[in-house]
Tab-separated table of C-alpha atoms in Angstrom:
chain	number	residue	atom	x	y	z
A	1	UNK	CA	43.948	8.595	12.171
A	2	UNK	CA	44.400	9.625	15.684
A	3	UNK	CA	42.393	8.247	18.639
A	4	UNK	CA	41.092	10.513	21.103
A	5	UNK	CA	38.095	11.190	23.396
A	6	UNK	CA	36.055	12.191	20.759
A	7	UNK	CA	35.189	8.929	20.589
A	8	UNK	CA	33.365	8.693	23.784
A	9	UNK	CA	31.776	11.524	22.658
A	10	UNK	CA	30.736	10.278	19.791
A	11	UNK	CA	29.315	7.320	21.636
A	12	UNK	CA	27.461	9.654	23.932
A	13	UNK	CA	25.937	11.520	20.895
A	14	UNK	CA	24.755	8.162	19.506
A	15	UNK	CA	22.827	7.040	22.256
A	16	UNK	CA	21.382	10.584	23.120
A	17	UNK	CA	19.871	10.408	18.881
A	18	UNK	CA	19.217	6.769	19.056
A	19	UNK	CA	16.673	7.753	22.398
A	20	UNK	CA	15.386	11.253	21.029
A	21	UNK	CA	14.505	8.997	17.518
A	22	UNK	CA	12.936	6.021	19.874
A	23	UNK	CA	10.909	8.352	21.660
A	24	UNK	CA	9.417	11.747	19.899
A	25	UNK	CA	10.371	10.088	15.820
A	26	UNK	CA	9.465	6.606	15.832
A	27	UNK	CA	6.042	5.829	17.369
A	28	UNK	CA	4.192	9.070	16.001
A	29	UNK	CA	5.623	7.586	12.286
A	30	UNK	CA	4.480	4.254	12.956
A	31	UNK	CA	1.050	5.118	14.453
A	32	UNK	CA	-0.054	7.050	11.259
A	33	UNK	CA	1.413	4.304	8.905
A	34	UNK	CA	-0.515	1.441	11.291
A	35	UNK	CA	-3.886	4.227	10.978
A	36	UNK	CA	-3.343	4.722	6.930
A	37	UNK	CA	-2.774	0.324	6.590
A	38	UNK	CA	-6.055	0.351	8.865
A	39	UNK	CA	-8.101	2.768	6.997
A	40	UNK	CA	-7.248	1.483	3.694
A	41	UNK	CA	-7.981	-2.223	4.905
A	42	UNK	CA	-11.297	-0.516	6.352
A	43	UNK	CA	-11.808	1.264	2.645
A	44	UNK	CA	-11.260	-1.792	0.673
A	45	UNK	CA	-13.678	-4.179	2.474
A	46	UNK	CA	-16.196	-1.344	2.174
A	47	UNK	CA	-15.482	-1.422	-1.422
A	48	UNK	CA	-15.950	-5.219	-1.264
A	49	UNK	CA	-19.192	-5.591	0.145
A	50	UNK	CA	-20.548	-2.324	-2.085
A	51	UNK	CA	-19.648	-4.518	-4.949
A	52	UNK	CA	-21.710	-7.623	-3.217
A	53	UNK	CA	-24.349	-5.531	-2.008
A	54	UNK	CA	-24.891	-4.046	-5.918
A	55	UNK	CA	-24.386	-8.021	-7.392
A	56	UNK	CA	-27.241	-8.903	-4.860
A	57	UNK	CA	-29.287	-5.593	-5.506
A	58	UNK	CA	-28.427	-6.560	-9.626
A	59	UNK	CA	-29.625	-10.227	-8.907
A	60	UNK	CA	-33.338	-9.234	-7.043
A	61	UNK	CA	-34.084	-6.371	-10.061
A	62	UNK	CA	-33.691	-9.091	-12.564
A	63	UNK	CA	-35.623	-11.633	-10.121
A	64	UNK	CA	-38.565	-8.504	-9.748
A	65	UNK	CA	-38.702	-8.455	-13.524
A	66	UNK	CA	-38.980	-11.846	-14.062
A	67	UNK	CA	-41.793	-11.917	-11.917
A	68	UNK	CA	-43.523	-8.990	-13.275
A	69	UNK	CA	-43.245	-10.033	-16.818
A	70	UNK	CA	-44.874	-13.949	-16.024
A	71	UNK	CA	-47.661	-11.691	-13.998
A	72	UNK	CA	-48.546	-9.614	-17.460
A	73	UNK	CA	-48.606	-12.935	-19.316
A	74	UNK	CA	-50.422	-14.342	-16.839
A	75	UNK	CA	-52.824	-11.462	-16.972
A	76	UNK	CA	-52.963	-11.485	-20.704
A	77	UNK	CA	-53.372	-14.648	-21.253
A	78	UNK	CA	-56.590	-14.651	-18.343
A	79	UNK	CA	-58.074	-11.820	-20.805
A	80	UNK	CA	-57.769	-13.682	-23.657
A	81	UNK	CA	-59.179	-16.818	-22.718
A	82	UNK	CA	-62.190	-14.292	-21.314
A	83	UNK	CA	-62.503	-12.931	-24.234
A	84	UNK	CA	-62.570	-16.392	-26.242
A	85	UNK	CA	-65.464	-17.451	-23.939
A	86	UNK	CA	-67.372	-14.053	-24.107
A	87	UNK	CA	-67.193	-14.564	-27.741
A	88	UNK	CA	-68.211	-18.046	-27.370
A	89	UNK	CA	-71.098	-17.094	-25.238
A	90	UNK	CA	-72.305	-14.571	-27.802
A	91	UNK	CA	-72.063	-16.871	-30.674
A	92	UNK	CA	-73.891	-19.315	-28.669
A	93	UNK	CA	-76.499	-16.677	-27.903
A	94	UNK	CA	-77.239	-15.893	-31.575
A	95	UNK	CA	-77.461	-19.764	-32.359
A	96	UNK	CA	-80.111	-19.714	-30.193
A	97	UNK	CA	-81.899	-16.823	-30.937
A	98	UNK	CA	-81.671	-17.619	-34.989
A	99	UNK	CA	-82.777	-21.294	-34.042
A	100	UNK	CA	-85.840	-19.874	-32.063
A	101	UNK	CA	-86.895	-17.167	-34.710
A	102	UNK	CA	-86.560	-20.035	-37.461
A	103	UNK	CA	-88.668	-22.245	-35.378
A	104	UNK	CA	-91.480	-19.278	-34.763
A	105	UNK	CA	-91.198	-18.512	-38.322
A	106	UNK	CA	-91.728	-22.040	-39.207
A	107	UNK	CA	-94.998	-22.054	-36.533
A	108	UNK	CA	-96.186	-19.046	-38.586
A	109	UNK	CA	-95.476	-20.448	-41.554
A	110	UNK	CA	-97.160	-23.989	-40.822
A	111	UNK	CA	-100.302	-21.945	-39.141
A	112	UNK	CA	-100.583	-19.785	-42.089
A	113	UNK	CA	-100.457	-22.381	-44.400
A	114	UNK	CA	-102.968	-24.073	-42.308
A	115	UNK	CA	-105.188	-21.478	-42.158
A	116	UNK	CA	-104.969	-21.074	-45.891
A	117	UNK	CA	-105.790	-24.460	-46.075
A	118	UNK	CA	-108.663	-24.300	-44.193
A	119	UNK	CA	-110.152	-21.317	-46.387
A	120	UNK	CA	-109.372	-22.863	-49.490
A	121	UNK	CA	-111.732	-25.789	-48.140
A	122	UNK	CA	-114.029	-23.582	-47.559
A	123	UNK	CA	-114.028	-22.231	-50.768
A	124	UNK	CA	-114.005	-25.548	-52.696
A	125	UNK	CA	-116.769	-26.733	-51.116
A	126	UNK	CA	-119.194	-23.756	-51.741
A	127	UNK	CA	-117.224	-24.239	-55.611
A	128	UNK	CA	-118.603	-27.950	-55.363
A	129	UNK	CA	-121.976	-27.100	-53.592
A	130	UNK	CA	-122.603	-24.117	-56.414
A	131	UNK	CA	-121.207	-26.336	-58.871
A	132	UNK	CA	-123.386	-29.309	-58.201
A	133	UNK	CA	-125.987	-27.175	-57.795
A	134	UNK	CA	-125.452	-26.014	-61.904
A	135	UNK	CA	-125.185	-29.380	-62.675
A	136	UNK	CA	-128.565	-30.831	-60.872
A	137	UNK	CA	-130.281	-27.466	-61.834
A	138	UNK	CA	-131.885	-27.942	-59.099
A	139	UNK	CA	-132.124	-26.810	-55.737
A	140	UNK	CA	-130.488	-28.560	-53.152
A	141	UNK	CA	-131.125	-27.823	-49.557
A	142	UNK	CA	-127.668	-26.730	-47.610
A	143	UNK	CA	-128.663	-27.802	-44.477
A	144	UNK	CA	-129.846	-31.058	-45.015
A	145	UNK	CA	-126.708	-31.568	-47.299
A	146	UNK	CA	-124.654	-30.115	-44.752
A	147	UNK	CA	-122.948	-33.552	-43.422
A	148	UNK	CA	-122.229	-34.684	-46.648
A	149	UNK	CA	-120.873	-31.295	-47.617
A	150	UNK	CA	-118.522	-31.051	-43.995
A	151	UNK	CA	-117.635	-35.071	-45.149
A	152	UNK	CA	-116.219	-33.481	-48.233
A	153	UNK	CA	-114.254	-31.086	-47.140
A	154	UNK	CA	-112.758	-33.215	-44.619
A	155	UNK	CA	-111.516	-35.141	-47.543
A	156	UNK	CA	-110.341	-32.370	-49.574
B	1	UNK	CA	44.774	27.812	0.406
B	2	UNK	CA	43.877	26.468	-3.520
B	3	UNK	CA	43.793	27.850	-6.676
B	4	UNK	CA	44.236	31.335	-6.605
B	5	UNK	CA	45.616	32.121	-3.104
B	6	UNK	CA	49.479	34.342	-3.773
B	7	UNK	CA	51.127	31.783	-1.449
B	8	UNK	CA	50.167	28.560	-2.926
B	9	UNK	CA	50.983	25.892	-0.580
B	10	UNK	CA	53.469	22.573	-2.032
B	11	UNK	CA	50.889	19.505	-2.651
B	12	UNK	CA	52.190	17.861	0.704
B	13	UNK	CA	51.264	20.662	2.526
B	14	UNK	CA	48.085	21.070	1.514
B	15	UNK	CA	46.646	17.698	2.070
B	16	UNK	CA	48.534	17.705	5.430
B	17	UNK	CA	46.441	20.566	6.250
B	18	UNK	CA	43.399	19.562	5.502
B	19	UNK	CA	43.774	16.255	7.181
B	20	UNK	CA	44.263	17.988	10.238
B	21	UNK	CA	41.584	18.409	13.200
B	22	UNK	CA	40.467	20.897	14.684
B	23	UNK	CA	41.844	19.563	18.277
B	24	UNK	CA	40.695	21.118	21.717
B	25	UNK	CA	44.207	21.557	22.334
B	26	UNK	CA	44.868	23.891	19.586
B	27	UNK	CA	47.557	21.941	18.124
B	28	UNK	CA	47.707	18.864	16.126
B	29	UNK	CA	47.418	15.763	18.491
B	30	UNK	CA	51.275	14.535	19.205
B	31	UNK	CA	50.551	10.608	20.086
B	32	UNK	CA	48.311	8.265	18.285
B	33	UNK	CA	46.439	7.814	21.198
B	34	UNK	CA	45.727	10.409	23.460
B	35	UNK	CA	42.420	10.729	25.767
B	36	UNK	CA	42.677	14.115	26.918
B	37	UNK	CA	41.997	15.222	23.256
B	38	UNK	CA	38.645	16.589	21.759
B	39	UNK	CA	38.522	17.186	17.554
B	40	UNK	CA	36.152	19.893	17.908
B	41	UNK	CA	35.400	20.234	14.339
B	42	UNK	CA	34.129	16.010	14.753
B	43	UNK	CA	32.135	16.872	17.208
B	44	UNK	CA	30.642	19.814	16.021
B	45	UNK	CA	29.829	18.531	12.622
B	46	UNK	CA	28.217	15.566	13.566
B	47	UNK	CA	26.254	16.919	16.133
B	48	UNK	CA	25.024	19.359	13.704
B	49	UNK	CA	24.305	16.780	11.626
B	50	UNK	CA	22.764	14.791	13.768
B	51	UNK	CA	20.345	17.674	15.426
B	52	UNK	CA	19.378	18.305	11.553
B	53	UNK	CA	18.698	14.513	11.050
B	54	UNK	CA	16.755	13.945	13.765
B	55	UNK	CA	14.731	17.477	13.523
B	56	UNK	CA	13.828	16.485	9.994
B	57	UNK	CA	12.436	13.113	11.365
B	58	UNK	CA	10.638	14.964	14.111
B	59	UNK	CA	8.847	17.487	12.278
B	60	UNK	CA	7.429	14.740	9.495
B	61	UNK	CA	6.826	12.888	12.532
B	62	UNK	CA	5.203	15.877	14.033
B	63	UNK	CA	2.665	16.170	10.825
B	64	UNK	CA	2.246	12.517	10.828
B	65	UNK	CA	-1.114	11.631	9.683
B	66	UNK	CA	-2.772	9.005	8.503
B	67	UNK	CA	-4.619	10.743	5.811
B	68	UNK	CA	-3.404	11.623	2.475
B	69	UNK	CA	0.852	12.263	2.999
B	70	UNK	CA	2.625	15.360	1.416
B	71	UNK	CA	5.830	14.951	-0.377
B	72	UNK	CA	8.391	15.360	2.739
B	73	UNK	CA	5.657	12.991	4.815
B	74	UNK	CA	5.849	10.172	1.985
B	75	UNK	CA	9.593	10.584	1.714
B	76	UNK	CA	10.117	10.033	5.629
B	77	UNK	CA	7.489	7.458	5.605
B	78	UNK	CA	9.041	5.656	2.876
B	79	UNK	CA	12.388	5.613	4.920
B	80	UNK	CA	11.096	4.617	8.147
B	81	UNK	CA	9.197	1.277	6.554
B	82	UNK	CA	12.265	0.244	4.575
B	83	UNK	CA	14.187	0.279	8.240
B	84	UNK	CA	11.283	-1.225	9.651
B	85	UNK	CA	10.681	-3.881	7.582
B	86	UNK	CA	14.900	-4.669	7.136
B	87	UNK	CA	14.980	-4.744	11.459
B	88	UNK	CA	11.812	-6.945	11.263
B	89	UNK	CA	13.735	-9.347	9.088
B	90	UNK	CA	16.753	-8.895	10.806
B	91	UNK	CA	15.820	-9.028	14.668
B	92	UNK	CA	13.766	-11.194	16.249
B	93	UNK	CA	12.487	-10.018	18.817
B	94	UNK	CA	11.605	-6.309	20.876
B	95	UNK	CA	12.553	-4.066	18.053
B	96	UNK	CA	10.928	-0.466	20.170
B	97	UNK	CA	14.445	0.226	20.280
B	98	UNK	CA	16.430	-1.316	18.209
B	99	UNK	CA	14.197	-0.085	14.556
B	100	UNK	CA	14.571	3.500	15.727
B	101	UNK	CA	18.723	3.045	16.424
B	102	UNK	CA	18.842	1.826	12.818
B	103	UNK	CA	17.138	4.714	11.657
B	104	UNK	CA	18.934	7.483	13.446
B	105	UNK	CA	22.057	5.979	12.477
B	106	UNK	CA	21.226	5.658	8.544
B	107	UNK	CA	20.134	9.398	8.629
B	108	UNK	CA	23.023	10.469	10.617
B	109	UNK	CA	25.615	8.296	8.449
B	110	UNK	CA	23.657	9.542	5.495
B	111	UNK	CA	23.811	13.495	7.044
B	112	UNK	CA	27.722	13.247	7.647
B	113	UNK	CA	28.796	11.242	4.735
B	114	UNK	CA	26.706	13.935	2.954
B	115	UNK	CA	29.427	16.813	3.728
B	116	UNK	CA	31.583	15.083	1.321
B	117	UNK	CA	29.711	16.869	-0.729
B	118	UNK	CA	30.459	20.348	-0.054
B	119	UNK	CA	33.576	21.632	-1.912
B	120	UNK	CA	36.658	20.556	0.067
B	121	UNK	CA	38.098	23.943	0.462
B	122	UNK	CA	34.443	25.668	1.521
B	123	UNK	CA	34.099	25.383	5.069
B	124	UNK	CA	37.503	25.551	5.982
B	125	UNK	CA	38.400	28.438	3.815
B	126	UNK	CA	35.137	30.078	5.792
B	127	UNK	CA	36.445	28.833	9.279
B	128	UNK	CA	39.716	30.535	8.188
B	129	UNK	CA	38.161	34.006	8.205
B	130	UNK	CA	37.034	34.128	11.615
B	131	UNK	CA	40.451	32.612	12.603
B	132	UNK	CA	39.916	28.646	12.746
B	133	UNK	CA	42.968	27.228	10.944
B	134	UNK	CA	42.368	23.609	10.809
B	135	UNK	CA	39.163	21.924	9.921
B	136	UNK	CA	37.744	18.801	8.617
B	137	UNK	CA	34.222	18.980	8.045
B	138	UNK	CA	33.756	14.637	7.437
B	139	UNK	CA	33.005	13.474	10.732
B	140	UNK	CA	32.444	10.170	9.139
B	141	UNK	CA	36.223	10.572	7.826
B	142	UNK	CA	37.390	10.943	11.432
B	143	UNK	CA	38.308	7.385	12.690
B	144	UNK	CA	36.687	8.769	16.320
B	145	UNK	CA	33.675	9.433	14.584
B	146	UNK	CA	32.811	5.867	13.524
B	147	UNK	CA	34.724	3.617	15.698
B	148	UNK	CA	32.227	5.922	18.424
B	149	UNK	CA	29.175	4.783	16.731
B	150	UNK	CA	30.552	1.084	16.363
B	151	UNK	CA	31.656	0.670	20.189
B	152	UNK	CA	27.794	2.316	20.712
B	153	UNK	CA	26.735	-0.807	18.609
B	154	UNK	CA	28.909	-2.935	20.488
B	155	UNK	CA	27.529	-1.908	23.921
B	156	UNK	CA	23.779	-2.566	22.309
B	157	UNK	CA	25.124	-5.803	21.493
B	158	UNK	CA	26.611	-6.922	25.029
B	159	UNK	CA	23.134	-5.338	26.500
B	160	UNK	CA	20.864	-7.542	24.023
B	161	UNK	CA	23.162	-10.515	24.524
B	162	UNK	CA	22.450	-10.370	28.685
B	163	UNK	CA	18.866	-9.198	28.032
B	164	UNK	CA	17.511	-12.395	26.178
B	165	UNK	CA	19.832	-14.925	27.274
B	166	UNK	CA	20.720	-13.390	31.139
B	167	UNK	CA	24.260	-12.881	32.201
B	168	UNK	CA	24.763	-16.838	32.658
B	169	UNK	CA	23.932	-17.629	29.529
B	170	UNK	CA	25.800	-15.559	27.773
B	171	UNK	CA	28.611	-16.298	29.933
B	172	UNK	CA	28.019	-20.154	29.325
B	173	UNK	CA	27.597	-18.751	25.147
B	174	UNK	CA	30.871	-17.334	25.545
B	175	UNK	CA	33.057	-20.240	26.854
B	176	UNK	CA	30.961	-22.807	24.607
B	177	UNK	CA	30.021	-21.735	21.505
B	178	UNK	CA	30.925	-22.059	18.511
B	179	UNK	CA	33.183	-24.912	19.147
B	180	UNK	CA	31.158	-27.220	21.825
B	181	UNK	CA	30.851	-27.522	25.413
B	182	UNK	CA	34.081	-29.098	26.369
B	183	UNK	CA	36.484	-28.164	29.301
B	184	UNK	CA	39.292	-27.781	26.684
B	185	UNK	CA	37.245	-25.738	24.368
B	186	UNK	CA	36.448	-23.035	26.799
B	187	UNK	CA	39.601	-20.791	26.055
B	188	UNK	CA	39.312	-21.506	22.501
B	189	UNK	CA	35.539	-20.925	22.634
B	190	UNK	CA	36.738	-17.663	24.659
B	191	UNK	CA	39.605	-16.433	22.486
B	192	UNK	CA	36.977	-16.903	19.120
B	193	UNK	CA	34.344	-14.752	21.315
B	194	UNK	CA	36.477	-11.894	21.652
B	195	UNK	CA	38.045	-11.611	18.370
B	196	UNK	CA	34.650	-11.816	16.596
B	197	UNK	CA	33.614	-8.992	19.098
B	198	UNK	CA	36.446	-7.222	18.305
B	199	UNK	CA	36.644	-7.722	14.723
B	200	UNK	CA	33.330	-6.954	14.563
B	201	UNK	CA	33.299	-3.366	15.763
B	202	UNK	CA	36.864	-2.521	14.559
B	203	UNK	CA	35.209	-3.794	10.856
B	204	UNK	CA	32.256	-1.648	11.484
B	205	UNK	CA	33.909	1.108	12.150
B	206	UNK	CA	36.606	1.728	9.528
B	207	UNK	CA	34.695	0.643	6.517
B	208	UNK	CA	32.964	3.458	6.913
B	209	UNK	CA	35.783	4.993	8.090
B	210	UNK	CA	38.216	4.192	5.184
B	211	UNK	CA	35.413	4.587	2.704
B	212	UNK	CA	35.086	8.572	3.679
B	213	UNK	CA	38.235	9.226	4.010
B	214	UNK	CA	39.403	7.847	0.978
B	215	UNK	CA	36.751	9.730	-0.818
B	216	UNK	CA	37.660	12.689	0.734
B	217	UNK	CA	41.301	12.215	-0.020
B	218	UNK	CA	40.270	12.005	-3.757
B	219	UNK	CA	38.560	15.061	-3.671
B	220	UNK	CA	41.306	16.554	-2.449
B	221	UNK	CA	43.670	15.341	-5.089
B	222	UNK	CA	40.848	16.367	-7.457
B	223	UNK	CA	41.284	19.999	-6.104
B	224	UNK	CA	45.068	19.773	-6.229
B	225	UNK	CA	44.764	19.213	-10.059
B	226	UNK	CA	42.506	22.456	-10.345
B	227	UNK	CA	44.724	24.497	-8.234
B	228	UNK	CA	47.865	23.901	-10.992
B	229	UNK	CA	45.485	27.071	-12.544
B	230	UNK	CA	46.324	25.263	-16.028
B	231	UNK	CA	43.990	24.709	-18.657
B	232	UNK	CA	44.517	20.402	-18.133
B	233	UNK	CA	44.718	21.171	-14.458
B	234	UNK	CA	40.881	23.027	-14.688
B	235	UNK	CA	39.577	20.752	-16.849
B	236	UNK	CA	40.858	17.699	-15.140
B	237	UNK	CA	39.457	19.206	-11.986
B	238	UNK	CA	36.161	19.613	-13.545
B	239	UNK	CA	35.840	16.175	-15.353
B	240	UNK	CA	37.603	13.800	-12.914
B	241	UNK	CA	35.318	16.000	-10.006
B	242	UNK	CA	31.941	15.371	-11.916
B	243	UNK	CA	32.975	11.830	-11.939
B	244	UNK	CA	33.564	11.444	-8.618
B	245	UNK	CA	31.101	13.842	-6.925
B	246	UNK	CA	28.412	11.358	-9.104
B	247	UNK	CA	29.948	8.354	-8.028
B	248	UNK	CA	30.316	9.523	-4.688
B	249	UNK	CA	26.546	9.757	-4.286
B	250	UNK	CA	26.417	5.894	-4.478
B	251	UNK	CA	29.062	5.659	-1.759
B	252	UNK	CA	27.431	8.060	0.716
B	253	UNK	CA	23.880	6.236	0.753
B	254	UNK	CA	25.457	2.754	0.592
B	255	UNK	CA	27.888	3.081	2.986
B	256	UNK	CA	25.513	4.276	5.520
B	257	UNK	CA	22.842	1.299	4.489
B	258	UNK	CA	25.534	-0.822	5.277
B	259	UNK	CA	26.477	0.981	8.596
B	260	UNK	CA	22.520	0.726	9.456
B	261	UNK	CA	22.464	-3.288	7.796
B	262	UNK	CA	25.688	-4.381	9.931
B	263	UNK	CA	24.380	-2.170	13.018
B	264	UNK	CA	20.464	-4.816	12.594
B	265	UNK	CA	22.848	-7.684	11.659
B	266	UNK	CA	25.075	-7.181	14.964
B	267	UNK	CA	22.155	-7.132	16.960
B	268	UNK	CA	20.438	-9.227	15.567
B	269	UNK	CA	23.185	-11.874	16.306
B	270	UNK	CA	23.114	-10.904	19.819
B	271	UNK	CA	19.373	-11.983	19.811
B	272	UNK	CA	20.337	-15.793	19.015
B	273	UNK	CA	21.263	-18.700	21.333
B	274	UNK	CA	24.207	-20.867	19.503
């Protein structure tokens, strides 16, 4: 428990350390641990705006799809309604074409019968002229009898 | 010089002995104070331990990188925020200096408390061999040692104190505060001044100082048990030395934390106005 001038020495020693530290221990220690804080700082924000940058990227797929999907129903539903009226036009079409052959048919059908008309006329009147000309047993001159006969078939 | 030796020495003796310094003189020192007087084995131990603190600081700090650490890098690192952040909370003010102090002196505290450690007959059975009879290998356990480091801390003080508040107002701090500004105060004001001064660095340095020695005075009585070369004495040696070799481990780290805490706290004190 002596005093002595170790002491001083001592002191001497602990400012000669305390300088060496301050100067070659200290600032090299700090400057990595400021670096690392910086560059992990640096890292996380990175890791930050990856995540908002994906959300965002997440949020326009999604939008894209949307759209594509309303653009096929759109398109679907264009073809459809084309198709309804191509159908419609068809089915108009054959209306029209049934109506028209039913009508020609009936034109036929009306001439025909006309025509049939006609010959049966034709036919009773030489039945009347050769049968009136039984019954009068005698003969009976076409020509002259010839505006009475056309009378009669008018009638018929 | 313990168990085994043919010319045991008496208990007295050999606690004597090992409480004695290595002095430049030769001899032990005569007066409680004398100046002309050099313990060699102080000064040689904590040197030593101070080259290997600091050259252990270096070389992480050498490596420093801010990329991934190693083990030894992490370790250091670890260290040097803990002091860093306690100075930050302790100091307010230019800490390029004071944050590295702190740190030298916790690893060199840490380094010389640490030769507790070592078996208490080791080094100076080994010194004996090439002819040095006296050595204490503690510098901590030397009163020199640590009131040294405290008057350093004292001197950082008085430099701080002029530095932030100029030598006026720390002359006007010393005649006025704590007690007021007051003609009649200013001896008081003065007397209170020096004391706390005083107290402060005579505290500083022998609680570390009492706190090594004591330990090292146990482990001495420790190895006085063993060196009865009975079958209580070994075992006693062994159990009661476990116990305290663990235990000690708490008192080397704490006690130089709490030389580094009081070392921030002192000047930190110098950095405020009353």
């Amino acid at each position: 428990m002596n005093l002595n001038a170790t002491l001083f020495a001592q002191l001497v020693v602990f400012f000669i350390l305390a300088g060496f530290t301050m100067k070659f221990v200290w600032p090299p220690i700090m400057k990595a641990l400021d670096e690392r804080a910086q560059k992990i700082a640096d890292g996380l924000a990175a890791a930050d705006k990856a995540k908002t940058d994906l959300a965002h990227a997440e949020k326009k797929a999604t939008e894209e799809l949307r759209k594509a999907r309303e653009s096929a129903a759109e398109f679907r539903s264009g073809a459809e309604k084309q198709a309804a009226q191509l159908v419609e036009e068809a089915r108009n079409d054959a209306t029209r074409i049934i109506a028209a052959a039913r009508e020609a048919a009936e034109t036929e059908a009306a001439s025909a019968s006309q025509r049939a008309k006609e010959a049966l006329r034709e036919h009773v009147a030489q039945l009347a002229v050769a049968g009136a000309e039984k019954i009068l047993r005698k003969e009976i001159n076409v020509a002259a009898h010839a505006e009475l006969l056309t009378q009669l078939k008018s009638e018929l | 010089m313990s168990s085994g030796t043919e010319h045991a020495p008496a208990a007295g003796d050999y606690i004597v002995h090992h409480l004695t310094h290595l002095t430049s003189t030769g001899h032990k020192q005569a007066s409680v104070i004398d100046w002309s007087v050099f313990n060699v084995d102080t000064l040689f131990w904590s040197v030593s331990m101070g080259l290997l603190a600091v050259f252990l600081l270096m070389k992480a700090a050498k490596s420093a990188t801010s990329g991934v650490p190693g083990r030894f890098q992490a370790a250091v690192e670890i260290l040097v925020e803990m002091v860093e952040s306690q100075s930050k909370n302790i100091v307010h003010g230019d800490r390029s200096f004071i944050a590295p102090v702190a740190l030298t002196v916790f690893m060199w505290v840490l380094f010389m408390n640490a030769m507790d450690f070592l078996p208490v007959d080791s080094l100076p059975r080994i010194g004996e061999m090439f002819g040095i009879h006296y050595q204490r290998v503690v510098p901590t356990a030397d009163l020199n040692g640590t009131l040294g480091m405290s008057l350093g801390v004292l001197l950082l003080c008085i430099y701080y104190n002029i530095k932030i508040k100029g030598f006026g107002g720390w002359v006007h701090e010393l005649f006025t505060a704590p007690f007021g500004n007051h003609p009649l105060l200013y001896p008081i004001n003065f007397a209170m001044q020096m004391i706390e001064f005083t107290a402060k660095t005579v505290s500083h340095g022998m609680r570390l100082f009492g706190n090594m020695y004591a330990g090292e005075l146990v482990f001495m009585l420790i190895a006085l048990m063993g060196s009865t070369a009975t079958v209580a004495g070994f075992f006693g040696h062994v159990v009661a030395g476990s116990i305290w070799a663990v235990f000690h481990i708490l008192i080397v780290v704490l006690q130089a934390f709490i030389f580094m805490m009081l070392t921030l706290v002192y000047i930190g004190q110098a950095h405020e106005a009353h």
